[in-house]
Tab-separated table of C-alpha atoms and ligand atoms in Angstrom:
chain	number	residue	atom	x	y	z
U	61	UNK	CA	33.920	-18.341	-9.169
U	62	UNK	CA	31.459	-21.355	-8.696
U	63	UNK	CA	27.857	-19.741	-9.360
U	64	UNK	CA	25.668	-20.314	-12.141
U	65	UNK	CA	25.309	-16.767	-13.107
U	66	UNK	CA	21.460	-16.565	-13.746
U	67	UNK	CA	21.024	-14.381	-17.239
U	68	UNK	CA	17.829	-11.888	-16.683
U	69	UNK	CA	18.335	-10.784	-19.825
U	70	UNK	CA	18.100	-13.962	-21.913
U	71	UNK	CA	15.069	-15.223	-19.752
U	72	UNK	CA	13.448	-11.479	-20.256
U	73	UNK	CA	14.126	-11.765	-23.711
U	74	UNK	CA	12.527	-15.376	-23.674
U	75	UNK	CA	9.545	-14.066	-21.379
U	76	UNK	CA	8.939	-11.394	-24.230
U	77	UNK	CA	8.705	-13.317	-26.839
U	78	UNK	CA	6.587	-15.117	-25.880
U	79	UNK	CA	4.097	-12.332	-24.614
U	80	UNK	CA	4.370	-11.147	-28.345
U	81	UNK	CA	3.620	-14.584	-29.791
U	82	UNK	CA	0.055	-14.615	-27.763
U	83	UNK	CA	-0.437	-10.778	-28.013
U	84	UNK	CA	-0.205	-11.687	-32.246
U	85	UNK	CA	-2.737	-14.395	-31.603
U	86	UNK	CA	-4.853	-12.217	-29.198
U	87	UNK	CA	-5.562	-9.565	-31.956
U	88	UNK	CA	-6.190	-11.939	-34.830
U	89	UNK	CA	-8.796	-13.822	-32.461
U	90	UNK	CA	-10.039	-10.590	-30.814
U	91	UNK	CA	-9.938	-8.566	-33.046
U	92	UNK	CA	-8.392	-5.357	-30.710
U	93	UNK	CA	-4.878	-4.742	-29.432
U	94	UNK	CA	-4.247	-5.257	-25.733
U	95	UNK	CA	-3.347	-1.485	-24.020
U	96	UNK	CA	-1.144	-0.362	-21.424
U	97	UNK	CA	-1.442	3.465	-20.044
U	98	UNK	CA	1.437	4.812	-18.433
U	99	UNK	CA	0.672	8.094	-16.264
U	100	UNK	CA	4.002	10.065	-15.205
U	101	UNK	CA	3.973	13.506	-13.131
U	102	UNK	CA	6.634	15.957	-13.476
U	103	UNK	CA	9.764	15.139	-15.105
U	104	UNK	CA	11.762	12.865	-12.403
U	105	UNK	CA	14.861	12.322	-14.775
U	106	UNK	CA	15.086	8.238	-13.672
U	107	UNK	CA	11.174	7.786	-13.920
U	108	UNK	CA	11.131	9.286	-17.527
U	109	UNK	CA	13.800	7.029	-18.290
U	110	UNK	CA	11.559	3.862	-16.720
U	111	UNK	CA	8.555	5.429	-18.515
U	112	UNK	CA	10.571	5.613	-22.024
U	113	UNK	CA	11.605	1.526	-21.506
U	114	UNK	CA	8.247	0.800	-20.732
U	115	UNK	CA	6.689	1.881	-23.900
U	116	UNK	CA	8.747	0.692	-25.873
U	117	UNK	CA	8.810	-2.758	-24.351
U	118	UNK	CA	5.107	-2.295	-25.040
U	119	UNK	CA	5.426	-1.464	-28.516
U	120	UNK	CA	7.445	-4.384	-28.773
U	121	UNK	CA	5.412	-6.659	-27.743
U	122	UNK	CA	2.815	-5.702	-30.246
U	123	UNK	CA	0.397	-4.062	-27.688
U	124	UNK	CA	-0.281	-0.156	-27.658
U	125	UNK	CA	1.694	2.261	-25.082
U	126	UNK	CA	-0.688	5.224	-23.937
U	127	UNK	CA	1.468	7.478	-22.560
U	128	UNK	CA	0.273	10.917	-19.802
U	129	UNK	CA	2.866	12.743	-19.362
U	130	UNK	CA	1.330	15.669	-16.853
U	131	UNK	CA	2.892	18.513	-15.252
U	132	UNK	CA	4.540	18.597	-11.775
U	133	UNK	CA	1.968	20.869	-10.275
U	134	UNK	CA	-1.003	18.729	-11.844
U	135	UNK	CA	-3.807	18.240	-8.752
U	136	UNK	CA	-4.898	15.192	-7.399
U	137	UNK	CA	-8.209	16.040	-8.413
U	138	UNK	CA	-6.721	15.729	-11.856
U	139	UNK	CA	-4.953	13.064	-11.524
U	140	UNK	CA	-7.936	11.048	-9.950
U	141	UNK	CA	-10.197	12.057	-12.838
U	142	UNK	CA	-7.341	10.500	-15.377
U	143	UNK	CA	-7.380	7.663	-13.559
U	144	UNK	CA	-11.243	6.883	-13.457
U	145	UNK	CA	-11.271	7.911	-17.369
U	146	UNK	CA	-8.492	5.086	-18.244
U	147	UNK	CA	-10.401	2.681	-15.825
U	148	UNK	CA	-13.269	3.416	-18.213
U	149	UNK	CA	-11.586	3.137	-21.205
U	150	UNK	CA	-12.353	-0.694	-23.055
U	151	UNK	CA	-9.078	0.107	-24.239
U	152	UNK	CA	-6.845	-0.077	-21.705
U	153	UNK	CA	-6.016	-3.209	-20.142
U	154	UNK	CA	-3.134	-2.424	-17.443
U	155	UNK	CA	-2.447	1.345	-15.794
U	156	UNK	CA	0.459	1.999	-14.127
U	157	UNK	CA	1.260	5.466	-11.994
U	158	UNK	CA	4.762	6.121	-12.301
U	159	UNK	CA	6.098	6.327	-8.259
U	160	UNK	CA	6.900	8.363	-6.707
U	161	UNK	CA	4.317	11.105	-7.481
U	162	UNK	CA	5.029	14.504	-5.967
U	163	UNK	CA	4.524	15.149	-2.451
U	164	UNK	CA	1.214	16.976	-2.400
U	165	UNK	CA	-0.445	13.939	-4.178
U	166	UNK	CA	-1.500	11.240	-1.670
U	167	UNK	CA	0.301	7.936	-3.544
U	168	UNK	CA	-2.297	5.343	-1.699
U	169	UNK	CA	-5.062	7.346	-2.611
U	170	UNK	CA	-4.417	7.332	-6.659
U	171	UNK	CA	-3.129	3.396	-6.476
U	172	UNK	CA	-6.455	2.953	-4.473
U	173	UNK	CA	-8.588	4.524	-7.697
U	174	UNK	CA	-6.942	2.222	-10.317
U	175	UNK	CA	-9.434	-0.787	-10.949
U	176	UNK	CA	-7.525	-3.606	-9.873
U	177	UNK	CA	-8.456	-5.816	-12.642
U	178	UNK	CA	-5.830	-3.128	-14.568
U	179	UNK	CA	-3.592	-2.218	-11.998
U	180	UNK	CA	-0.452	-4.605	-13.680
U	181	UNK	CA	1.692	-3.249	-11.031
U	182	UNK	CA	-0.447	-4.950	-8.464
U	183	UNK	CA	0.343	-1.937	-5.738
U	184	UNK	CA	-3.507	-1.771	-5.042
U	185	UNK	CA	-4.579	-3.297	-1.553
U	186	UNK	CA	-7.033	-5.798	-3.548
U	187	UNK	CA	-4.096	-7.297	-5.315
U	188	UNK	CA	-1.954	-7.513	-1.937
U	189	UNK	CA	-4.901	-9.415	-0.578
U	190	UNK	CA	-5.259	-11.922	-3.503
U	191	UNK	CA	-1.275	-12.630	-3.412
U	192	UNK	CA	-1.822	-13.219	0.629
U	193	UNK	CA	-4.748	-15.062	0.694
U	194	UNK	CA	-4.010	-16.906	-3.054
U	195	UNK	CA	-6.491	-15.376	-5.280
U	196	UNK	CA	-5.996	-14.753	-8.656
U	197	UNK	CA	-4.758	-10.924	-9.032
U	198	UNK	CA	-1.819	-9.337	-10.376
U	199	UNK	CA	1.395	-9.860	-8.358
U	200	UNK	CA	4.056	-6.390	-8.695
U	201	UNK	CA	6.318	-7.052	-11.299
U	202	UNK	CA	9.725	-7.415	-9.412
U	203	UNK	CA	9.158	-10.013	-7.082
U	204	UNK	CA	7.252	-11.667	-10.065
U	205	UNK	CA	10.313	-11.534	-12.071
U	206	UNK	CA	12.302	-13.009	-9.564
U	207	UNK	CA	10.183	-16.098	-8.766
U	208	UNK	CA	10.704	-16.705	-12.591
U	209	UNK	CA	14.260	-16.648	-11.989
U	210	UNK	CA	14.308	-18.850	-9.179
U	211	UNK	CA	11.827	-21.314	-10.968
U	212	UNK	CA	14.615	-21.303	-13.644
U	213	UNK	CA	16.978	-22.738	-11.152
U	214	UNK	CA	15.082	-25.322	-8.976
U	215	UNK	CA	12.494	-26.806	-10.222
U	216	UNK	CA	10.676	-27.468	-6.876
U	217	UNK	CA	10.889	-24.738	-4.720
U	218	UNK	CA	9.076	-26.772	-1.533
U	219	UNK	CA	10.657	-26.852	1.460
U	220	UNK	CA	13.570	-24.727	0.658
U	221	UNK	CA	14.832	-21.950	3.171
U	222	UNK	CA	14.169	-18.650	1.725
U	223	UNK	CA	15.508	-15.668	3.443
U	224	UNK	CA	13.586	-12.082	2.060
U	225	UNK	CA	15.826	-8.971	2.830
U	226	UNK	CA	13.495	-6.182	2.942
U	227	UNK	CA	9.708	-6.045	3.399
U	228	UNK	CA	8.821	-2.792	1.215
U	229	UNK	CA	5.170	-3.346	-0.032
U	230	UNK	CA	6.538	-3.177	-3.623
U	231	UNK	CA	9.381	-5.969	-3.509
U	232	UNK	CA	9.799	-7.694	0.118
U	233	UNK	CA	6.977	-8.463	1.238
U	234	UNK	CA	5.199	-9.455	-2.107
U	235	UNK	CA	8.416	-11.819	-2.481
U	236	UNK	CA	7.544	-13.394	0.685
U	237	UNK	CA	4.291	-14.241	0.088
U	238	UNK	CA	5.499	-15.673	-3.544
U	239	UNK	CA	7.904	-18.111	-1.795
U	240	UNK	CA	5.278	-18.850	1.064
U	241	UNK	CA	2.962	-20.053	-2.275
U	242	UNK	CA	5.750	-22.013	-3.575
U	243	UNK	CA	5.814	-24.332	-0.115
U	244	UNK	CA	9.680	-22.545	0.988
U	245	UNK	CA	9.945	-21.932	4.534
U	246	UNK	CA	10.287	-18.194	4.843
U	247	UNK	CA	11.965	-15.550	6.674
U	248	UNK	CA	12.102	-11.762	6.241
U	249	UNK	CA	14.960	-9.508	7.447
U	250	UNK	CA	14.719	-5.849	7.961
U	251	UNK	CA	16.259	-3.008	9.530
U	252	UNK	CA	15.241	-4.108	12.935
U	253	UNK	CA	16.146	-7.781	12.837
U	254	UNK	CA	18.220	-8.704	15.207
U	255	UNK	CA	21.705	-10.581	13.040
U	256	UNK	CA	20.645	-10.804	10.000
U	257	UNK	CA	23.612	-12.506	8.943
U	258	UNK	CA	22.812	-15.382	10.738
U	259	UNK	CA	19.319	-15.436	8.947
U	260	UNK	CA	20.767	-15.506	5.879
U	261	UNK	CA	23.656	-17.516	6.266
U	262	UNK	CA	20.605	-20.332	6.843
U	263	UNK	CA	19.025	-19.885	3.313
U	264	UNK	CA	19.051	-22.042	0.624
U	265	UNK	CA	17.173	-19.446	-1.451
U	266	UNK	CA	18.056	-15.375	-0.470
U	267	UNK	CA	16.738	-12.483	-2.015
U	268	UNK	CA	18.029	-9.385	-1.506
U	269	UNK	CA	15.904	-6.035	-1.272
U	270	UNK	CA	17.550	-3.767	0.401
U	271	UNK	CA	18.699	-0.659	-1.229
U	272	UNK	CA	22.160	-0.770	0.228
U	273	UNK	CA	25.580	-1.369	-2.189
U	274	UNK	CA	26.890	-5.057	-1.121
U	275	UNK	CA	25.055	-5.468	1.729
U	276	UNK	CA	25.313	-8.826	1.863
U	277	UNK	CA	28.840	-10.382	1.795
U	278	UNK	CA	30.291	-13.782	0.396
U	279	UNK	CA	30.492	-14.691	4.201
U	280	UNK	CA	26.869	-14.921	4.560
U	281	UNK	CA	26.061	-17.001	2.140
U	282	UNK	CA	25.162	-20.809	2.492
U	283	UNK	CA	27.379	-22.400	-0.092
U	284	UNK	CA	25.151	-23.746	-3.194
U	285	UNK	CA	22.595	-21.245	-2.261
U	286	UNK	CA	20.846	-19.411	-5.395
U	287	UNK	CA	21.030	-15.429	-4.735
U	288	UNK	CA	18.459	-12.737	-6.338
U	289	UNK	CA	19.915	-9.657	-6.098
U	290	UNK	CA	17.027	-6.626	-6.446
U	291	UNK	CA	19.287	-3.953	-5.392
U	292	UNK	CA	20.149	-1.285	-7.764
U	293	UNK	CA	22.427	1.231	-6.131
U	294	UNK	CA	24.226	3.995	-8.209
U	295	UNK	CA	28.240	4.171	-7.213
U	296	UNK	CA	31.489	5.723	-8.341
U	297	UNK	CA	32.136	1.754	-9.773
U	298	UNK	CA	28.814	2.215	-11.702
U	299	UNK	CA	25.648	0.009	-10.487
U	300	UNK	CA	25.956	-2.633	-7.776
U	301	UNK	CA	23.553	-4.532	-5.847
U	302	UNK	CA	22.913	-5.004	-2.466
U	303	UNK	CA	25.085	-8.490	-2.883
U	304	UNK	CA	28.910	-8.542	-3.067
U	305	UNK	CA	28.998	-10.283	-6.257
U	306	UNK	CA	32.615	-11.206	-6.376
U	307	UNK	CA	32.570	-12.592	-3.221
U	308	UNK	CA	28.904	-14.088	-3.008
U	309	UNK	CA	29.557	-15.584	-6.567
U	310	UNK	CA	32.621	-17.963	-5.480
U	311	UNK	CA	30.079	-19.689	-2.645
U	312	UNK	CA	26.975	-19.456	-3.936
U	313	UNK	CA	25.249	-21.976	-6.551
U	314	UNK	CA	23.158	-19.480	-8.933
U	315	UNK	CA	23.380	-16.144	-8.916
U	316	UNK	CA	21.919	-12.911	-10.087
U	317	UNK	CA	24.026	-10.360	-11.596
U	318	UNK	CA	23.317	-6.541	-11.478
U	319	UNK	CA	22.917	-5.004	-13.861
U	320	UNK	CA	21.334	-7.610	-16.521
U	321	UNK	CA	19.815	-9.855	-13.512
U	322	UNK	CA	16.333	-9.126	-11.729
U	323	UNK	CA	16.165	-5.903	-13.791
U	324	UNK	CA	15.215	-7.028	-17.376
U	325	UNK	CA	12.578	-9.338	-15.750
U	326	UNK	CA	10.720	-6.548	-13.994
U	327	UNK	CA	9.709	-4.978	-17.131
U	328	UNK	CA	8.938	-8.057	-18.917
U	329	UNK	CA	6.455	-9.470	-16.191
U	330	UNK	CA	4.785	-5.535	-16.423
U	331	UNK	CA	4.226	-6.547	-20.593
U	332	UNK	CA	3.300	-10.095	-18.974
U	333	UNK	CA	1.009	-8.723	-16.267
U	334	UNK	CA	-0.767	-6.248	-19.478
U	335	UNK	CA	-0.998	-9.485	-21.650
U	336	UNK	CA	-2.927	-11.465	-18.890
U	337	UNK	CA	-5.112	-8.641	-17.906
U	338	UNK	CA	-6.292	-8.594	-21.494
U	339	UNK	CA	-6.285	-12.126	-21.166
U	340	UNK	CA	-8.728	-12.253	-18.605
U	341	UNK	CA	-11.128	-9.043	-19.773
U	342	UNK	CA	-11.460	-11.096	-22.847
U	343	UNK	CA	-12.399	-14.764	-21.289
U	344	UNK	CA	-8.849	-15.633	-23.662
U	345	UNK	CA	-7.140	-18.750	-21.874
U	346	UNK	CA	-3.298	-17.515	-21.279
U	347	UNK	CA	-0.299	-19.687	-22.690
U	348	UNK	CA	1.015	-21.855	-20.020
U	349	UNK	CA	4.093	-20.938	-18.704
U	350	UNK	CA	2.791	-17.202	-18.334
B	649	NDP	P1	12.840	0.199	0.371
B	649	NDP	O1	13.792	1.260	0.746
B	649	NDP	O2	11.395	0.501	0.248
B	649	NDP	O3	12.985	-1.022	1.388
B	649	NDP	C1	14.232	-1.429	1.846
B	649	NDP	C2	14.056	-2.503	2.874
B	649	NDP	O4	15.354	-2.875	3.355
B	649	NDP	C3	13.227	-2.079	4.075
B	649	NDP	O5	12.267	-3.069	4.382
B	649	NDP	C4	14.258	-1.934	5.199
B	649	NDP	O6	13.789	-2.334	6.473
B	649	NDP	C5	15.318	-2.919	4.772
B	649	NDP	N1	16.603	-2.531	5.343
B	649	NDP	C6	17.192	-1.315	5.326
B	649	NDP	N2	18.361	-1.337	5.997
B	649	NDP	C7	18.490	-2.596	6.465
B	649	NDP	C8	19.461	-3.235	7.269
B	649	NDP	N3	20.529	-2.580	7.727
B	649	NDP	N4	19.303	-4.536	7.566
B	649	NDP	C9	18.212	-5.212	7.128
B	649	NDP	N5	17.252	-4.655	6.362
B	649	NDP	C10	17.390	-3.359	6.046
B	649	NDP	O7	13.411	-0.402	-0.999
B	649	NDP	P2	12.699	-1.242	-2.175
B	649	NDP	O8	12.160	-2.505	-1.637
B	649	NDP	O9	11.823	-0.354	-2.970
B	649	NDP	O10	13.983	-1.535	-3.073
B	649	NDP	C11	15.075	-2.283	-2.588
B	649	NDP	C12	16.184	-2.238	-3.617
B	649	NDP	O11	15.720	-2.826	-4.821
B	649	NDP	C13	16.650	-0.828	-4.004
B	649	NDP	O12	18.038	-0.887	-4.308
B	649	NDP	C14	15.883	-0.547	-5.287
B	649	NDP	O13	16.566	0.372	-6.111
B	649	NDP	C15	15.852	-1.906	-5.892
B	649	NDP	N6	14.738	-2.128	-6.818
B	649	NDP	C16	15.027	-2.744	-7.985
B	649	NDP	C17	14.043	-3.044	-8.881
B	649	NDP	C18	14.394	-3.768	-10.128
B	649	NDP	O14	13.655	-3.741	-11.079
B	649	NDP	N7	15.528	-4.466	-10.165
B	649	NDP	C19	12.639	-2.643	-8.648
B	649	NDP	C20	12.422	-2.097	-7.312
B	649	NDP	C21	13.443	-1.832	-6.455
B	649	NDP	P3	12.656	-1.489	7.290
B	649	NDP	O15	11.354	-1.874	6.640
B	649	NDP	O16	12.784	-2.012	8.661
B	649	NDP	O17	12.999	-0.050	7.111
């Protein structure tokens, strides 16, 4: 093996702390604890276990975790009204919708309710529109996460080929727009690109969102190139991502591992994307760095 392996978890772990250190300084100067409400609907085994992590990262942190829990039958009419109450509420400085709500709730309708000066997950269309047209907003947590990563390994990101695999609104295309920022010459491969593995064999920087176990092999990967692997795909060998890591890792410079790679960092930039929000409802100047 030649890659750097990139640890998520020490830089989450880092990224945490240091949320915690301004949330302590935030309530001594403020006076009030920074919120985060978490709404889930129904009982989606995996999103109670993301809802579980969440709160507790919040806790962690020293901010407050509200958590709705409602039932899998709960209306949209509901649902709406919950919404527009935590929007109200002074206390609540980030809301995030667990996805994917059931079927007979319209998901872009209840993202569209959330005010975007809470929504940390930065789904609503406002916050896609500040990240495209370089406003400040909140940027989805993910892609956030793995700009961090990648800052961790270059420290100028200008000019660099990226190559984005995946455009979902959540991770791909918010990732493009991140590198775009950052001055990196950008492509973005999806299902209907025509040899992909010529795109990415180009890249200096490739991040993979794809949803596929090893999609990308060792062979398509640029020697010395840094790989972010957001792929979490459940497999008789246990998680993989959409990287072969075995065979990407002896080619590639830096590399993300899954698990303990892009993973850790998503929830930490959600506890980073509360902190700023109450940052910014508060006139508080955030720590640089954040
Ligand atoms: P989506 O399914 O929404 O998007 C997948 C993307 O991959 C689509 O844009 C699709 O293209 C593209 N794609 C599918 N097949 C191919 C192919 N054969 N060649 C090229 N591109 C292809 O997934 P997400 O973006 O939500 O998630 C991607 C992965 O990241 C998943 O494994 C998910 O579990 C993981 N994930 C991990 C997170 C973390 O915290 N680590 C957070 C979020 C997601 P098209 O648009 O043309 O269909």
């Amino acid at each position: 093996m030649t890659a750097t392996i990139i640890d998520g978890r020490a830089q989450a772990a880092a990224l945490r702390a240091t949320v915690a250190g301004g949330v302590a300084a935030f309530v001594a100067a403020r006076g009030r604890t920074p919120g985060l409400a978490v709404v889930l609907v129904g009982e989606d085994p995996a999103s109670s276990v993301y809802v579980r992590s969440k709160g507790r990262a919040t806790r962690e942190a020293g901010m407050v975790g509200f958590e709705h829990r409602l039932a899998a039958d709960t209306t949209e009419t509901v649902l709406l009204a919950l919404v527009a109450q935590l929007n109200a509420d002074p206390a609540v400085d980030g809301i995030l919708v667990q996805l994917p709500l059931p079927a007979h709730i319209d998901t872009a309708r209840v993202i569209e309710a959330i005010d975007p000066d809470k929504d940390v997950d930065g789904f609503h269309p406002v916050n896609a529109g500040r990240l495209a047209t370089g406003l400040p907003g909140f940027v989805p947590c993910t892609p956030l996460g793995c700009l961090m990563l990648l800052r961790g390994v270059h420290s100028h990101l200008a000019g660099l080929e990226a190559v984005v695999v995946g455009r979902s609104n959540i991770v791909g295309k918010p990732m493009a727009q991140l590198v775009l920022a950052e001055s990196c010459t950008v492509t973005v491969v999806h299902s209907r690109t025509r040899d992909a593995r010529a795109h990415v064999r180009r890249a200096d920087i490739v991040v993979a969102a794809v949803g596929i176990a090893g999609f990308i092999g060792g062979d398509w990967i640029k020697p010395g190139a840094t790989v972010i692997d957001v792929g979490i795909n459940r497999t008789d060998e246990g998680l993989v991502g959409d990287v072969d890591f075995a065979s990407a890792a002896a080619i590639a410079g830096a590399i993300t591992p899954v698990p303990g790679g892009v993973g850790p960092m998503t929830i930490a930039c959600l506890i980073r994307n509360t902190y700023v929000s109450a940052c910014r409802r508060e006139g508080v100047a955030v720590e640089k760095g954040l």
